[in-house]
Short mmCIF file of C-alpha atoms in Angstrom, two decimals:
data_model
loop_
_atom_site.label_atom_id
_atom_site.label_comp_id
_atom_site.label_asym_id
_atom_site.label_seq_id
_atom_site.Cartn_x
_atom_site.Cartn_y
_atom_site.Cartn_z
CA UNK A 477 221.18 -121.48 -0.67
CA UNK A 478 225.04 -121.38 0.70
CA UNK A 479 224.13 -117.26 -0.80
CA UNK A 480 221.05 -117.03 0.79
CA UNK A 481 219.26 -116.40 -2.50
CA UNK A 482 216.34 -117.46 -4.40
CA UNK A 483 217.13 -120.64 -7.54
CA UNK A 484 215.02 -117.98 -10.12
CA UNK A 485 217.62 -114.79 -8.45
CA UNK A 486 220.99 -117.44 -8.67
CA UNK A 487 220.15 -117.50 -12.52
CA UNK A 488 219.73 -114.24 -12.51
CA UNK A 489 223.32 -112.75 -11.39
CA UNK A 490 225.03 -115.84 -13.17
CA UNK A 491 223.40 -114.73 -16.04
CA UNK A 492 223.83 -110.79 -15.51
CA UNK A 493 228.02 -111.60 -14.67
CA UNK A 494 227.79 -113.44 -18.41
CA UNK A 495 227.18 -110.37 -19.56
CA UNK A 496 224.04 -111.34 -20.98
CA UNK A 497 221.14 -109.26 -21.50
CA UNK A 498 217.62 -110.33 -19.41
CA UNK A 499 213.62 -110.68 -19.96
CA UNK A 500 212.73 -112.86 -16.68
CA UNK A 501 208.90 -113.26 -16.97
CA UNK A 502 206.34 -114.04 -12.76
CA UNK A 503 203.16 -114.14 -13.05
CA UNK A 504 203.88 -113.04 -9.22
CA UNK A 505 204.49 -109.72 -7.01
CA UNK A 506 207.26 -111.82 -4.49
CA UNK A 507 209.00 -113.01 -7.55
CA UNK A 508 209.22 -109.22 -9.24
CA UNK A 509 210.31 -107.97 -6.08
CA UNK A 510 212.99 -110.90 -6.56
CA UNK A 511 213.53 -111.15 -9.65
CA UNK A 512 214.78 -107.56 -9.86
CA UNK A 513 216.67 -107.56 -6.11
CA UNK A 514 219.03 -109.81 -8.14
CA UNK A 515 220.22 -107.03 -10.15
CA UNK A 516 221.61 -105.46 -6.55
CA UNK A 517 222.92 -108.82 -5.23
CA UNK A 518 226.83 -109.06 -4.87
CA UNK A 519 228.93 -110.29 -7.67
CA UNK A 520 228.98 -114.25 -7.70
CA UNK A 521 232.16 -115.80 -6.58
CA UNK A 522 234.56 -116.90 -9.43
CA UNK A 523 234.15 -120.84 -7.76
CA UNK A 524 230.71 -120.35 -7.74
CA UNK A 525 230.59 -119.41 -11.62
CA UNK A 526 232.85 -122.19 -12.49
CA UNK A 527 230.88 -124.34 -10.69
CA UNK A 528 227.42 -122.72 -12.15
CA UNK A 529 228.95 -122.94 -15.72
CA UNK A 530 229.56 -126.73 -15.16
CA UNK A 531 226.71 -128.31 -14.59
CA UNK A 532 224.28 -130.08 -17.35
CA UNK A 533 223.42 -128.15 -20.46
CA UNK A 534 221.46 -130.46 -22.39
CA UNK A 535 218.36 -128.74 -22.77
CA UNK A 536 217.46 -126.79 -26.75
CA UNK A 537 217.90 -123.12 -27.56
CA UNK A 538 216.09 -121.51 -30.59
CA UNK A 539 218.20 -119.40 -32.09
CA UNK A 540 217.66 -117.06 -34.61
CA UNK A 541 217.47 -118.80 -37.84
CA UNK A 542 214.37 -121.14 -37.08
CA UNK A 543 212.50 -117.41 -37.97
CA UNK A 544 214.25 -118.27 -41.60
CA UNK A 545 212.34 -121.40 -42.21
CA UNK A 546 211.58 -122.66 -45.39
CA UNK A 547 208.07 -122.95 -46.80
CA UNK A 548 205.83 -125.90 -44.57
CA UNK A 549 208.11 -126.14 -41.38
CA UNK A 550 206.94 -125.32 -38.66
CA UNK A 551 207.14 -125.26 -34.79
CA UNK A 552 207.29 -129.21 -34.56
CA UNK A 553 210.33 -129.16 -37.04
CA UNK A 554 212.27 -128.17 -33.90
CA UNK A 555 211.51 -131.50 -31.93
CA UNK A 556 212.52 -135.28 -32.98
CA UNK A 557 210.17 -136.53 -30.69
CA UNK A 558 207.45 -134.98 -32.36
#
């Protein structure tokens, strides 16, 4: 909010500055324009980047190893609660 950007634009810009390749997806034309505009926004400050890096990362990441599953494994093996 402090830059006047959407949450999506901030997330995209944060990851662009980290050198991460992004493939954003949306079903709405307005969000598509917002996503594309993120590339031309000014860089986040070092303080902003540090704050974003400090956000809790309690999430799941699907790594490429899942594509080397052993026999009889499927997507259910990725989550403990299924």
